[in-house]
Amino acid sequence: QQQVRQSSQSLTVWEGETAILNCSYENSAFDYFPWYQQFPGEGPALLIAIRSVSDKKEDGRFTIFFNKREKNLSLHIKDSQPGDSATYFCAAKAGSALGRLHFGAGTQLIVIP
Amino acid sequence: DTTVKQNPRYKLARVGKPVNLICSQTMNHDTMYWYQKKPNQAPKLLLFYYDKILNREADTFEKFQSSRPNNSFCSLYIGSAGLEYSAMYLCASSREGTGGKEQYFGPGTRLTVL
C-alpha cells in the first residue's frame, strides 16, 4: 500500500513561473516530511524538509506548505529556473520509526526556458 | 565529504546467477540503507543496518542478503537473480543515533537481469 502519494508524474512550467508539486500521505504518525531532488545520474539529495508542528517552511525559492488535517503538503518553487528541472520525491517518516522513510513515486519537473 | 559511493554503477547479470552490490561512506554514519527503484515507482526500502543490526523489510526478507563488515561498507547480495530484480539500487546512509537523520544517497547501481 502506497503510504505517500504524489499527484503528478510530471509537471512542465515556463521559466519564471511558480511550480507546485503536491503530495499526500496516509499515516497520521508521520511527523517529518523531507523533499528530495534528483538529477539524472545522481542520487536523491535532500532539498528541504518540514516537521508536522509547522505549516510552512521556506528556504530561498523553495517553500513547503503543510496541512496536517488534510494530510497533504506541497512544494512551491518560485521563479522556476531550467536548472530546477529534476525529479522531486516527497517522503515521510514517523519519529518513532528508526530509519524508515516512505517515498512517493516522484514528480519530474521540466522548466522550459 | 558527504559522498556515498556505489560500485558498480551498471551491472548486467544472468537469470539465476548471484549479484553483489557495494556501497561505502566516510561520514561515520551509524545507519546504511538499500532501496530498490523501478521506473515510475517510489524507492522501496529493502533493508538497513543500524550499527551492526540488520533490519529487513517483511516483504523482501528472503530475497536479499546484506553484510556490513565495518562502519563504512555495506553490500547487497542477491543469491539467484530473476528478471524482476532489474532496477536501480540506491544506497543511503544517515546518523540516526545522535539526531540529524538526513539520509545521504549514492548515485545508484543500475542492475539489468537477462
JSON list of C-alpha atoms in Angstrom, two decimals, chain A residues 13-88:
[
{"chain": "A", "resi": 13, "resn": "VAL", "atom": "CA", "xyz": [6.32, 25.07, -16.37]},
{"chain": "A", "resi": 14, "resn": "TRP", "atom": "CA", "xyz": [7.87, 28.08, -18.05]},
{"chain": "A", "resi": 15, "resn": "GLU", "atom": "CA", "xyz": [10.93, 29.74, -16.65]},
{"chain": "A", "resi": 16, "resn": "GLY", "atom": "CA", "xyz": [9.91, 32.32, -14.04]},
{"chain": "A", "resi": 17, "resn": "GLU", "atom": "CA", "xyz": [6.65, 30.60, -13.10]},
{"chain": "A", "resi": 18, "resn": "THR", "atom": "CA", "xyz": [5.92, 29.00, -9.74]},
{"chain": "A", "resi": 19, "resn": "ALA", "atom": "CA", "xyz": [5.94, 25.21, -9.89]},
{"chain": "A", "resi": 20, "resn": "ILE", "atom": "CA", "xyz": [3.64, 23.48, -7.39]},
{"chain": "A", "resi": 21, "resn": "LEU", "atom": "CA", "xyz": [4.24, 19.83, -6.58]},
{"chain": "A", "resi": 22, "resn": "ASN", "atom": "CA", "xyz": [1.63, 18.06, -4.47]},
{"chain": "A", "resi": 23, "resn": "CYS", "atom": "CA", "xyz": [1.93, 15.20, -2.03]},
{"chain": "A", "resi": 24, "resn": "SER", "atom": "CA", "xyz": [-0.45, 13.37, 0.30]},
{"chain": "A", "resi": 25, "resn": "TYR", "atom": "CA", "xyz": [0.04, 10.69, 2.94]},
{"chain": "A", "resi": 26, "resn": "GLU", "atom": "CA", "xyz": [-1.93, 8.05, 4.81]},
{"chain": "A", "resi": 27, "resn": "ASN", "atom": "CA", "xyz": [-0.27, 7.53, 8.16]},
{"chain": "A", "resi": 28, "resn": "SER", "atom": "CA", "xyz": [-1.13, 10.02, 10.92]},
{"chain": "A", "resi": 29, "resn": "ALA", "atom": "CA", "xyz": [2.04, 9.01, 12.76]},
{"chain": "A", "resi": 30, "resn": "PHE", "atom": "CA", "xyz": [4.23, 10.65, 10.09]},
{"chain": "A", "resi": 31, "resn": "ASP", "atom": "CA", "xyz": [5.78, 13.78, 11.53]},
{"chain": "A", "resi": 32, "resn": "TYR", "atom": "CA", "xyz": [8.77, 14.53, 9.32]},
{"chain": "A", "resi": 33, "resn": "PHE", "atom": "CA", "xyz": [8.45, 15.30, 5.62]},
{"chain": "A", "resi": 34, "resn": "PRO", "atom": "CA", "xyz": [11.57, 15.80, 3.50]},
{"chain": "A", "resi": 35, "resn": "TRP", "atom": "CA", "xyz": [11.60, 16.60, -0.19]},
{"chain": "A", "resi": 36, "resn": "TYR", "atom": "CA", "xyz": [14.43, 15.15, -2.22]},
{"chain": "A", "resi": 37, "resn": "GLN", "atom": "CA", "xyz": [15.69, 16.45, -5.56]},
{"chain": "A", "resi": 38, "resn": "GLN", "atom": "CA", "xyz": [17.29, 14.08, -8.05]},
{"chain": "A", "resi": 39, "resn": "PHE", "atom": "CA", "xyz": [19.18, 14.97, -11.21]},
{"chain": "A", "resi": 40, "resn": "PRO", "atom": "CA", "xyz": [19.90, 12.34, -13.89]},
{"chain": "A", "resi": 41, "resn": "GLY", "atom": "CA", "xyz": [22.88, 10.17, -12.99]},
{"chain": "A", "resi": 42, "resn": "GLU", "atom": "CA", "xyz": [22.85, 11.25, -9.36]},
{"chain": "A", "resi": 43, "resn": "GLY", "atom": "CA", "xyz": [21.22, 10.03, -6.19]},
{"chain": "A", "resi": 44, "resn": "PRO", "atom": "CA", "xyz": [18.40, 11.94, -4.50]},
{"chain": "A", "resi": 45, "resn": "ALA", "atom": "CA", "xyz": [19.58, 14.83, -2.34]},
{"chain": "A", "resi": 46, "resn": "LEU", "atom": "CA", "xyz": [17.68, 16.50, 0.50]},
{"chain": "A", "resi": 47, "resn": "LEU", "atom": "CA", "xyz": [16.23, 19.80, -0.70]},
{"chain": "A", "resi": 48, "resn": "ILE", "atom": "CA", "xyz": [14.01, 20.99, 2.15]},
{"chain": "A", "resi": 49, "resn": "ALA", "atom": "CA", "xyz": [12.08, 19.36, 4.99]},
{"chain": "A", "resi": 50, "resn": "ILE", "atom": "CA", "xyz": [9.27, 20.21, 7.39]},
{"chain": "A", "resi": 51, "resn": "ARG", "atom": "CA", "xyz": [8.05, 18.81, 10.69]},
{"chain": "A", "resi": 52, "resn": "SER", "atom": "CA", "xyz": [4.36, 18.38, 11.42]},
{"chain": "A", "resi": 53, "resn": "VAL", "atom": "CA", "xyz": [4.38, 21.07, 14.11]},
{"chain": "A", "resi": 54, "resn": "SER", "atom": "CA", "xyz": [4.84, 23.67, 11.36]},
{"chain": "A", "resi": 55, "resn": "ASP", "atom": "CA", "xyz": [2.59, 24.61, 8.48]},
{"chain": "A", "resi": 56, "resn": "LYS", "atom": "CA", "xyz": [5.19, 26.34, 6.37]},
{"chain": "A", "resi": 57, "resn": "LYS", "atom": "CA", "xyz": [8.91, 26.06, 5.73]},
{"chain": "A", "resi": 58, "resn": "GLU", "atom": "CA", "xyz": [10.79, 28.39, 3.44]},
{"chain": "A", "resi": 59, "resn": "ASP", "atom": "CA", "xyz": [14.30, 28.17, 2.05]},
{"chain": "A", "resi": 60, "resn": "GLY", "atom": "CA", "xyz": [15.09, 30.64, -0.69]},
{"chain": "A", "resi": 61, "resn": "ARG", "atom": "CA", "xyz": [12.86, 29.94, -3.67]},
{"chain": "A", "resi": 62, "resn": "PHE", "atom": "CA", "xyz": [11.56, 26.70, -2.15]},
{"chain": "A", "resi": 63, "resn": "THR", "atom": "CA", "xyz": [8.58, 26.60, 0.23]},
{"chain": "A", "resi": 64, "resn": "ILE", "atom": "CA", "xyz": [6.70, 23.70, 1.76]},
{"chain": "A", "resi": 65, "resn": "PHE", "atom": "CA", "xyz": [3.07, 24.24, 2.74]},
{"chain": "A", "resi": 66, "resn": "PHE", "atom": "CA", "xyz": [1.78, 21.58, 5.13]},
{"chain": "A", "resi": 67, "resn": "ASN", "atom": "CA", "xyz": [-1.82, 20.75, 6.06]},
{"chain": "A", "resi": 68, "resn": "LYS", "atom": "CA", "xyz": [-1.94, 18.24, 8.89]},
{"chain": "A", "resi": 69, "resn": "ARG", "atom": "CA", "xyz": [-5.71, 17.99, 8.98]},
{"chain": "A", "resi": 70, "resn": "GLU", "atom": "CA", "xyz": [-5.94, 17.17, 5.28]},
{"chain": "A", "resi": 71, "resn": "LYS", "atom": "CA", "xyz": [-2.75, 15.05, 5.31]},
{"chain": "A", "resi": 72, "resn": "ASN", "atom": "CA", "xyz": [-1.22, 16.82, 2.39]},
{"chain": "A", "resi": 73, "resn": "LEU", "atom": "CA", "xyz": [1.66, 19.08, 1.59]},
{"chain": "A", "resi": 74, "resn": "SER", "atom": "CA", "xyz": [3.02, 20.90, -1.40]},
{"chain": "A", "resi": 75, "resn": "LEU", "atom": "CA", "xyz": [6.38, 22.13, -2.59]},
{"chain": "A", "resi": 76, "resn": "HIS", "atom": "CA", "xyz": [6.35, 25.53, -4.26]},
{"chain": "A", "resi": 77, "resn": "ILE", "atom": "CA", "xyz": [9.30, 26.50, -6.41]},
{"chain": "A", "resi": 78, "resn": "LYS", "atom": "CA", "xyz": [9.15, 30.22, -7.04]},
{"chain": "A", "resi": 79, "resn": "ASP", "atom": "CA", "xyz": [10.72, 31.78, -10.13]},
{"chain": "A", "resi": 80, "resn": "SER", "atom": "CA", "xyz": [11.48, 28.36, -11.63]},
{"chain": "A", "resi": 81, "resn": "GLN", "atom": "CA", "xyz": [14.77, 28.04, -13.48]},
{"chain": "A", "resi": 82, "resn": "PRO", "atom": "CA", "xyz": [15.83, 25.49, -16.13]},
{"chain": "A", "resi": 83, "resn": "GLY", "atom": "CA", "xyz": [18.35, 24.23, -13.58]},
{"chain": "A", "resi": 84, "resn": "ASP", "atom": "CA", "xyz": [15.44, 23.19, -11.36]},
{"chain": "A", "resi": 85, "resn": "SER", "atom": "CA", "xyz": [14.50, 20.54, -13.93]},
{"chain": "A", "resi": 86, "resn": "ALA", "atom": "CA", "xyz": [14.76, 17.32, -11.94]},
{"chain": "A", "resi": 87, "resn": "THR", "atom": "CA", "xyz": [12.69, 14.65, -10.25]},
{"chain": "A", "resi": 88, "resn": "TYR", "atom": "CA", "xyz": [11.29, 15.62, -6.86]}
]
